[in-house]
Short mmCIF file of C-alpha atoms and ligand atoms in Angstrom, two decimals:
data_model
loop_
_atom_site.label_atom_id
_atom_site.label_comp_id
_atom_site.label_asym_id
_atom_site.label_seq_id
_atom_site.Cartn_x
_atom_site.Cartn_y
_atom_site.Cartn_z
CA UNK A 1 3.33 -11.52 20.99
CA UNK A 2 6.37 -9.30 20.41
CA UNK A 3 7.64 -9.08 16.83
CA UNK A 4 9.97 -7.13 14.63
CA UNK A 5 8.45 -5.62 11.49
CA UNK A 6 10.08 -4.15 8.40
CA UNK A 7 8.23 -1.92 5.93
CA UNK A 8 10.46 -2.15 2.86
CA UNK A 9 9.48 0.59 0.41
CA UNK A 10 11.26 2.03 -2.60
CA UNK A 11 12.83 5.05 -0.92
CA UNK A 12 12.90 4.02 2.72
CA UNK A 13 12.73 1.07 5.05
CA UNK A 14 11.05 1.37 8.45
CA UNK A 15 11.90 -1.15 11.14
CA UNK A 16 9.52 -1.50 14.07
CA UNK A 17 9.13 -3.40 17.29
CA UNK A 18 5.51 -4.30 18.02
CA UNK A 19 3.74 -6.03 20.86
CA UNK A 20 0.32 -7.21 19.73
CA UNK A 21 -1.53 -4.03 18.66
CA UNK A 22 1.03 -1.59 20.06
CA UNK A 23 4.00 -0.16 18.16
CA UNK A 24 6.70 0.04 20.83
CA UNK A 25 9.41 1.70 18.74
CA UNK A 26 10.36 2.29 15.14
CA UNK A 27 13.13 3.75 13.05
CA UNK A 28 13.24 4.72 9.38
CA UNK A 29 16.26 4.27 7.13
CA UNK A 30 16.66 6.33 3.96
CA UNK A 31 17.31 3.89 1.12
CA UNK A 32 16.69 6.26 -1.79
CA UNK A 33 20.24 6.05 -3.12
CA UNK A 34 20.69 2.33 -2.50
CA UNK A 35 20.92 0.35 -5.71
CA UNK A 36 21.09 -3.15 -4.28
CA UNK A 37 19.43 -4.97 -1.41
CA UNK A 38 22.87 -6.16 -0.37
CA UNK A 39 23.88 -2.58 0.45
CA UNK A 40 20.82 -2.07 2.67
CA UNK A 41 20.69 -5.32 4.63
CA UNK A 42 23.54 -4.55 7.10
CA UNK A 43 21.70 -1.33 8.09
CA UNK A 44 18.46 -3.30 8.52
CA UNK A 45 20.27 -5.81 10.71
CA UNK A 46 21.80 -3.07 12.87
CA UNK A 47 18.46 -1.26 13.22
CA UNK A 48 16.64 -4.45 14.23
CA UNK A 49 19.31 -5.23 16.81
CA UNK A 50 19.13 -1.64 18.08
CA UNK A 51 15.34 -1.84 18.52
CA UNK A 52 15.71 -5.00 20.61
CA UNK A 53 18.61 -3.69 22.68
CA UNK A 54 16.79 -0.40 23.28
CA UNK A 55 14.11 -2.35 25.15
CA UNK A 56 16.53 -4.76 26.79
CA UNK A 57 15.24 -7.62 24.60
CA UNK A 58 17.05 -10.53 22.99
CA UNK A 59 15.91 -12.73 20.07
CA UNK A 60 14.50 -15.19 22.59
CA UNK A 61 11.88 -12.57 23.55
CA UNK A 62 10.69 -12.00 19.97
CA UNK A 63 8.45 -14.29 17.87
CA UNK A 64 10.02 -13.36 14.54
CA UNK A 65 10.44 -10.77 11.82
CA UNK A 66 7.67 -9.89 9.36
CA UNK A 67 8.74 -8.05 6.22
CA UNK A 68 6.35 -6.12 3.99
CA UNK A 69 8.12 -5.70 0.66
CA UNK A 70 6.97 -3.38 -2.14
CA UNK A 71 7.09 -6.02 -4.87
CA UNK A 72 5.37 -9.16 -6.04
CA UNK A 73 5.90 -11.56 -3.16
CA UNK A 74 4.96 -15.20 -2.71
CA UNK A 75 4.63 -15.60 1.03
CA UNK A 76 4.05 -19.34 0.61
CA UNK A 77 7.67 -19.82 -0.51
CA UNK A 78 8.83 -16.78 1.48
CA UNK A 79 10.44 -15.07 -1.54
CA UNK A 80 10.24 -11.83 -3.52
CA UNK A 81 9.30 -12.74 -7.11
CA UNK A 82 9.58 -9.47 -9.04
CA UNK A 83 10.24 -5.80 -8.36
CA UNK A 84 9.40 -2.76 -10.44
CA UNK A 85 13.07 -1.91 -10.95
CA UNK A 86 14.38 -1.15 -7.47
CA UNK A 87 16.44 -3.90 -5.80
CA UNK A 88 16.72 -6.13 -8.86
CA UNK A 89 19.10 -8.34 -6.86
CA UNK A 90 16.46 -9.19 -4.25
CA UNK A 91 15.21 -12.09 -6.38
CA UNK A 92 18.62 -13.72 -5.91
CA UNK A 93 18.74 -13.14 -2.15
CA UNK A 94 16.99 -15.35 0.37
CA UNK A 95 15.97 -12.42 2.53
CA UNK A 96 14.31 -14.56 5.21
CA UNK A 97 17.37 -16.80 5.50
CA UNK A 98 19.73 -13.80 5.67
CA UNK A 99 17.71 -12.20 8.46
CA UNK A 100 17.45 -15.48 10.33
CA UNK A 101 21.22 -15.89 10.19
CA UNK A 102 22.06 -12.28 10.98
CA UNK A 103 19.36 -11.21 13.45
CA UNK A 104 18.68 -14.62 14.92
CA UNK A 105 14.95 -14.73 14.25
CA UNK A 106 12.67 -16.57 11.80
CA UNK A 107 11.38 -14.22 9.10
CA UNK A 108 8.25 -14.13 6.93
CA UNK A 109 7.91 -12.02 3.78
CA UNK A 110 4.66 -10.63 2.40
CA UNK A 111 3.67 -8.02 -0.18
CA UNK A 112 3.57 -4.65 1.61
CA UNK A 113 -0.03 -3.86 0.59
CA UNK A 114 -1.25 -7.24 1.85
CA UNK A 115 0.58 -6.67 5.13
CA UNK A 116 -0.94 -3.18 5.43
CA UNK A 117 -4.42 -4.68 5.00
CA UNK A 118 -3.63 -7.21 7.71
CA UNK A 119 -2.55 -4.28 9.90
CA UNK A 120 -5.84 -2.46 9.30
CA UNK A 121 -7.80 -5.67 10.00
CA UNK A 122 -5.80 -6.40 13.16
CA UNK A 123 -5.59 -2.96 14.69
CA UNK A 124 -7.18 -0.34 12.44
CA UNK A 125 -10.23 0.60 10.40
CA UNK A 126 -11.22 -2.96 9.43
CA UNK A 127 -10.92 -4.56 12.86
CA UNK A 128 -13.50 -7.31 13.12
CA UNK A 129 -14.16 -7.47 9.36
CA UNK A 130 -13.27 -10.51 7.27
CA UNK A 131 -14.10 -9.34 3.74
CA UNK A 132 -12.17 -6.19 2.97
CA UNK A 133 -10.57 -4.45 0.01
CA UNK A 134 -7.89 -1.84 0.59
CA UNK A 135 -6.91 0.85 -1.91
CA UNK A 136 -3.73 2.80 -1.24
CA UNK A 137 -3.60 6.08 -3.14
CA UNK A 138 -0.06 7.38 -3.28
CA UNK A 139 2.88 7.36 -5.67
CA UNK A 140 1.14 4.36 -7.21
CA UNK A 141 -2.20 2.74 -6.39
CA UNK A 142 -2.18 -0.35 -4.24
CA UNK A 143 -5.13 -2.69 -4.21
CA UNK A 144 -5.41 -5.80 -2.10
CA UNK A 145 -8.23 -8.11 -1.11
CA UNK A 146 -9.21 -10.32 1.79
CA UNK A 147 -12.09 -12.75 1.36
CA UNK A 148 -13.57 -14.76 4.22
CA UNK A 149 -10.67 -13.80 6.45
CA UNK A 150 -7.98 -14.91 4.02
CA UNK A 151 -5.67 -12.80 1.89
CA UNK A 152 -5.94 -13.74 -1.76
CA UNK A 153 -2.71 -15.09 -3.22
CA UNK A 154 -3.56 -17.06 -6.38
CA UNK A 155 -1.53 -19.42 -8.54
CA UNK A 156 1.25 -16.90 -9.22
CA UNK A 157 0.90 -14.92 -5.96
CA UNK A 158 -0.62 -11.99 -7.87
CA UNK A 159 -4.29 -12.38 -6.97
CA UNK A 160 -5.94 -9.33 -5.48
CA UNK A 161 -2.82 -7.20 -5.20
CA UNK A 162 -2.78 -5.48 -8.60
CA UNK A 163 -5.81 -3.27 -8.03
CA UNK A 164 -3.92 -0.22 -9.25
CA UNK A 165 -3.48 -1.93 -12.59
CA UNK A 166 -7.13 -2.61 -13.25
CA UNK A 167 -7.81 -0.91 -16.60
CA UNK A 168 -9.72 2.34 -16.13
CA UNK A 169 -9.40 3.65 -19.72
CA UNK A 170 -8.91 1.02 -22.42
CA UNK A 171 -7.00 3.40 -24.69
CA UNK A 172 -5.49 5.48 -21.91
CA UNK A 173 -2.05 6.57 -20.79
CA UNK A 174 0.94 4.20 -20.77
CA UNK A 175 1.49 2.57 -17.40
CA UNK A 176 4.74 1.58 -15.69
CA UNK A 177 3.55 -2.05 -15.79
CA UNK A 178 3.50 -2.15 -19.59
CA UNK A 179 -0.27 -1.87 -20.03
CA UNK A 180 -2.28 1.25 -20.87
CA UNK A 181 -5.01 3.09 -18.99
CA UNK A 182 -4.41 1.41 -15.62
CA UNK A 183 -5.92 3.29 -12.67
CA UNK A 184 -2.50 4.40 -11.52
CA UNK A 185 -1.51 5.56 -14.99
CA UNK A 186 -4.63 7.77 -14.95
CA UNK A 187 -4.60 9.03 -11.34
CA UNK A 188 -1.55 8.50 -9.14
CA UNK A 189 1.38 10.42 -7.75
CA UNK A 190 3.80 9.38 -10.47
CA UNK A 191 1.39 10.01 -13.34
CA UNK A 192 -0.08 13.30 -12.06
CA UNK A 193 2.71 15.60 -13.40
CA UNK A 194 2.34 13.94 -16.82
CA UNK A 195 -1.46 14.35 -16.72
CA UNK A 196 -1.10 18.05 -15.81
CA UNK A 197 1.50 18.54 -18.56
CA UNK A 198 -0.87 17.15 -21.19
CA UNK A 199 -4.11 18.74 -19.90
CA UNK A 200 -5.68 21.27 -22.32
CA UNK A 201 -5.21 24.79 -20.95
CA UNK A 202 -2.68 23.70 -18.32
CA UNK A 203 -0.38 26.59 -19.24
CA UNK A 204 -2.99 29.04 -18.01
CA UNK A 205 -3.42 27.15 -14.73
CA UNK A 206 -1.57 27.88 -11.48
CA UNK A 207 -0.54 24.22 -11.64
CA UNK A 208 1.96 25.17 -14.36
CA UNK A 209 3.99 27.02 -11.69
CA UNK A 210 4.86 23.76 -9.95
CA UNK A 211 7.87 21.84 -11.23
CA UNK A 212 6.53 18.53 -9.90
CA UNK A 213 2.90 18.87 -8.90
CA UNK A 214 1.53 16.47 -6.28
CA UNK A 215 -1.96 15.75 -4.97
CA UNK A 216 -1.48 18.17 -2.07
CA UNK A 217 -1.03 21.04 -4.53
CA UNK A 218 -3.78 19.71 -6.82
CA UNK A 219 -6.38 19.58 -4.03
CA UNK A 220 -5.30 22.98 -2.65
CA UNK A 221 -5.50 24.70 -6.04
CA UNK A 222 -8.80 23.00 -6.83
CA UNK A 223 -10.21 24.26 -3.52
CA UNK A 224 -9.05 27.74 -4.53
CA UNK A 225 -11.05 27.46 -7.72
CA UNK A 226 -8.44 26.89 -10.42
CA UNK A 227 -10.51 25.43 -13.27
CA UNK A 228 -7.85 23.01 -14.54
CA UNK A 229 -7.10 21.82 -11.02
CA UNK A 230 -10.82 21.23 -10.40
CA UNK A 231 -11.15 19.26 -13.63
CA UNK A 232 -8.09 17.08 -12.96
CA UNK A 233 -9.06 16.52 -9.31
CA UNK A 234 -12.57 15.47 -10.32
CA UNK A 235 -11.22 13.12 -12.98
CA UNK A 236 -8.89 11.51 -10.43
CA UNK A 237 -11.79 11.11 -7.99
CA UNK A 238 -13.79 9.38 -10.72
CA UNK A 239 -10.90 7.09 -11.69
CA UNK A 240 -10.49 6.04 -8.04
CA UNK A 241 -14.24 5.66 -7.56
CA UNK A 242 -14.66 3.55 -10.71
CA UNK A 243 -11.71 1.41 -9.57
CA UNK A 244 -13.39 0.97 -6.20
CA UNK A 245 -16.58 -0.24 -7.90
CA UNK A 246 -14.47 -2.67 -9.96
CA UNK A 247 -12.90 -4.00 -6.78
CA UNK A 248 -16.33 -4.40 -5.15
CA UNK A 249 -17.61 -6.35 -8.15
CA UNK A 250 -14.46 -8.51 -8.22
CA UNK A 251 -14.11 -9.33 -4.53
CA UNK A 252 -17.50 -8.84 -2.80
CA UNK A 253 -16.14 -6.95 0.24
CA UNK A 254 -18.20 -5.54 3.09
CA UNK A 255 -15.70 -2.70 3.50
CA UNK A 256 -13.26 -0.67 1.40
CA UNK A 257 -10.41 0.91 3.32
CA UNK A 258 -8.75 3.87 1.59
CA UNK A 259 -5.18 4.71 2.58
CA UNK A 260 -2.07 6.39 1.22
CA UNK A 261 -0.52 9.84 1.20
CA UNK A 262 -3.39 11.33 -0.81
CA UNK A 263 -5.64 10.77 2.20
CA UNK A 264 -4.53 14.09 3.65
CA UNK A 265 -7.56 15.11 1.57
CA UNK A 266 -9.73 12.33 3.05
CA UNK A 267 -12.51 14.84 3.77
CA UNK A 268 -13.02 15.18 0.00
CA UNK A 269 -12.08 11.67 -1.13
CA UNK A 270 -13.98 9.38 1.26
CA UNK A 271 -17.44 10.97 0.86
CA UNK A 272 -17.02 11.08 -2.93
CA UNK A 273 -15.96 7.45 -3.21
CA UNK A 274 -18.65 6.38 -0.77
CA UNK A 275 -21.48 8.05 -2.66
CA UNK A 276 -20.15 6.75 -6.01
CA UNK A 277 -19.81 3.18 -4.73
CA UNK A 278 -23.26 3.29 -3.12
CA UNK A 279 -24.72 4.59 -6.38
CA UNK A 280 -22.97 2.29 -8.85
CA UNK A 281 -21.91 -0.94 -7.12
CA UNK A 282 -24.30 -3.83 -7.60
CA UNK A 283 -24.74 -4.96 -4.00
CA UNK A 284 -28.35 -5.99 -3.39
CA UNK A 285 -27.37 -7.25 0.09
CA UNK A 286 -26.69 -3.69 1.32
CA UNK A 287 -24.04 -0.99 1.14
CA UNK A 288 -20.27 -1.41 1.19
CA UNK A 289 -18.67 0.65 3.95
CA UNK A 290 -16.06 3.07 2.63
CA UNK A 291 -13.67 4.44 5.23
CA UNK A 292 -10.24 5.95 5.67
CA UNK A 293 -7.35 3.80 6.88
CA UNK A 294 -6.51 4.40 10.52
CA UNK A 295 -2.97 3.12 10.83
CA UNK A 296 -1.35 5.64 8.47
CA UNK A 297 2.32 4.91 7.82
CA UNK A 298 2.27 2.20 10.49
CA UNK A 299 -0.20 -0.14 8.77
CA UNK A 300 2.51 -2.42 7.38
CA UNK A 301 4.26 -2.64 10.76
CA UNK A 302 0.97 -3.47 12.48
CA UNK A 303 0.51 -6.40 10.10
CA UNK A 304 3.49 -8.18 11.66
CA UNK A 305 1.62 -10.16 14.30
CA UNK A 306 -1.01 -11.56 11.89
CA UNK A 307 1.68 -12.36 9.28
CA UNK A 308 3.73 -14.26 11.83
CA UNK A 309 0.77 -16.00 13.41
CA UNK A 310 -0.59 -16.92 9.94
CA UNK A 311 -3.90 -17.23 11.66
CA UNK A 312 -6.77 -14.86 11.06
CA UNK A 313 -8.01 -15.56 14.58
CA UNK A 314 -5.26 -13.11 15.57
CA UNK A 315 -7.48 -10.37 14.16
CA UNK A 316 -10.36 -11.14 16.48
ZN1 LIG B 401 -0.42 -0.74 -14.92
#
């Protein structure tokens, strides 16, 4: 099956052309300054057309378009339900209908984290597994669950995909979602500069030299022995590990796939999370596999075929 795929994030949109488990071509559009979805859609249309023309293909050669959108999405009604501020107008736009009319292909919309998990199950780390949780550690924390080969959706399309907002500290830091102490409020890309700012002794740490510290700098400075960096890194590892145990207890997976930009430090993160989960998760049947995602930035695009086929047999 050939398909078009769109990974619609907050600062960029990547359009791809896939054939089964192979990414034939892709192109990324910078959408950082775009305020409305209406301003971005013509560029998406042109990029999709360009990907087809570049391979001498027409809509008749393509099964459809699968869109992974960074928002609450109900794939059953094919609509975006709620965003975290970016593209407020998307709730009023029938994205699938617009793409059908302007690119000439049927379109399906799914939450981007769910589509990334489908990509890992179809072509990546979780190939052949049916019960999988994926945690994406990046600007935020994505969590998504598949049970018995089916993505969880739930009554309001929120089931399984708010893993980053599982409470880690009941009286913790304010989160972007309105709650307090969520995993991503305590250990994510957006909250890290705030955590460093408030950490006792941070002024004496090399971290204070960074205007906007990220996990790359945190892990590097911790490896160099900066005491504050070590303490914050270890706390983040424990927040992620405790969240992973929570996800295991909630969803009974056989595998946890860890992805996201922070996984440049996978050599530290995966062994830590694995030993923590093996020590603390209540799994008398055996041990949950903990492994790094394999598809990197292409996971969402590689979820296109399973999203369009709507059939988990596509993952076999
Ligand atoms: Zn939250």
